[in-house]
Amino acid sequence: MIRLSTKGRYGTRLMLNLAQHYDNGNGHKAVILKNISDDERISIRYLEQIIIPLKINRLVKSIRGAGGGYILARKPEDIRLSEILHALEGNCCLVECVEDESFCEFIETCPTFPIWKNATEILKGYFDSLTLKDIVGMAEKKSKQGKTKAR
Amino acid sequence: MIRLSTKGRYGTRLMLNLAQHYDNGNGHKAVILKNISDDERISIRYLEQIIIPLKINRLVKSIRGAGGGYILARKPEDIRLSEILHALEGNCCLVECVEDESFCEFIETCPTFPIWKNATEILKGYFDSLTLKDIVGMAEKKSKQGKTKAR
DNA sequence: ATAATTCCTATAAATTCATGTTGATATCGG
DNA sequence: CCGATATCAACATGAATTTATAGGAATTAT
Ligand code: FES
Ligand code: FES
């Protein structure tokens, strides 16, 4: 399987959770990991590890102490999925050599290299086209539809 | 990183190697793993494991005993990259739930599900558009260019 | 028979995934 | 100031998975 690691998946859900609770009125209401843990059923300990690179890459801000928590560093419409995955995974290549050309020895003659490279670019393009706001919007629309259909 | 496993990568190179040695004149010249191992710098023992699913999914035929080896079960133009990856990885989804919907509990409400699903379909579409012949052709063209350019 | 080769099973090594521990540091409300 | 709440940091640990190697049995051409 071509796998998106749990780090990438859980980190994306973490960011979406923050986006859903993002207060546009600038109330700066921080969300605590415990809540995200309950919502998303991911252990707090693991979330703590996952949020570190998100903080380092300035996608979230932390507020320490009582009443603290995390908030998005920017508006949801200004954060792209590609940035999140890049922060979490270092890169989002299908194979190492696409980003680090010294990884494979025979990159010049390797017949698969252009394939993995193209595929990576296609994926990146898709993830780059989506902001957190887009994704939250898609999810809201979907859940509204679900309620309308009586089933 | 969104990773294609070594199984998928090595298996693809294995198949390409067989495609490059495929005899259209129906000479049925089998290729032994030792040669592929030398060409691709992958341990024979590992290749033996990787080729099993390729055999089960009837992408290669094996000929046992002395003078034996492996050959493609079909012509290179009739084998798609998507088939190879599917054989090797069981599926080629970014996340398990795209193929096995019971994998995640809250698939109905999960805001990331449609994203991973779309991305998976985009990738699959690309891999489905390529046959072994296409890839070998691309590689040959590239190596010819390399020779022309005196550098 | 012998050599070549696939086939089968076991297992070692490395990495990823996930939880746990301890304790320090920062902040808020009372 | 005190006590509760949370982040922060550095580990440790175990389970699961992936990656890779190894030994030998079965099969076949010569
Ligand atoms: S897989 Fe990296 S160059 Fe072929
Ligand atoms: S990741 Fe599987 S449903 Fe959300």
XYZ file of C-alpha atoms (C1' of nucleotides) in Angstrom, chain A residues 31-33 48 55 62-66 69-70, chain D residues 3-12 17-18:
24
model
C -8.206 24.268 22.175
C -6.626 21.788 24.544
C -5.219 18.499 23.372
C 1.835 15.798 21.821
C 4.523 24.210 16.069
C 0.768 27.232 21.765
C -0.487 29.001 24.860
C 0.943 27.597 28.024
C -0.572 27.277 31.431
C -4.120 27.202 32.704
C -4.009 25.191 24.511
C -3.386 25.490 20.816
C -3.352 25.292 43.546
C -5.171 23.786 39.363
C -4.403 23.490 34.546
C -1.588 22.790 30.420
C 2.272 22.914 27.661
C 7.107 21.322 27.198
C 10.877 18.029 27.194
C 13.320 13.955 27.399
C 13.109 9.535 27.777
C 11.628 4.575 28.097
C 5.067 -3.822 10.682
C 8.496 -3.553 7.221
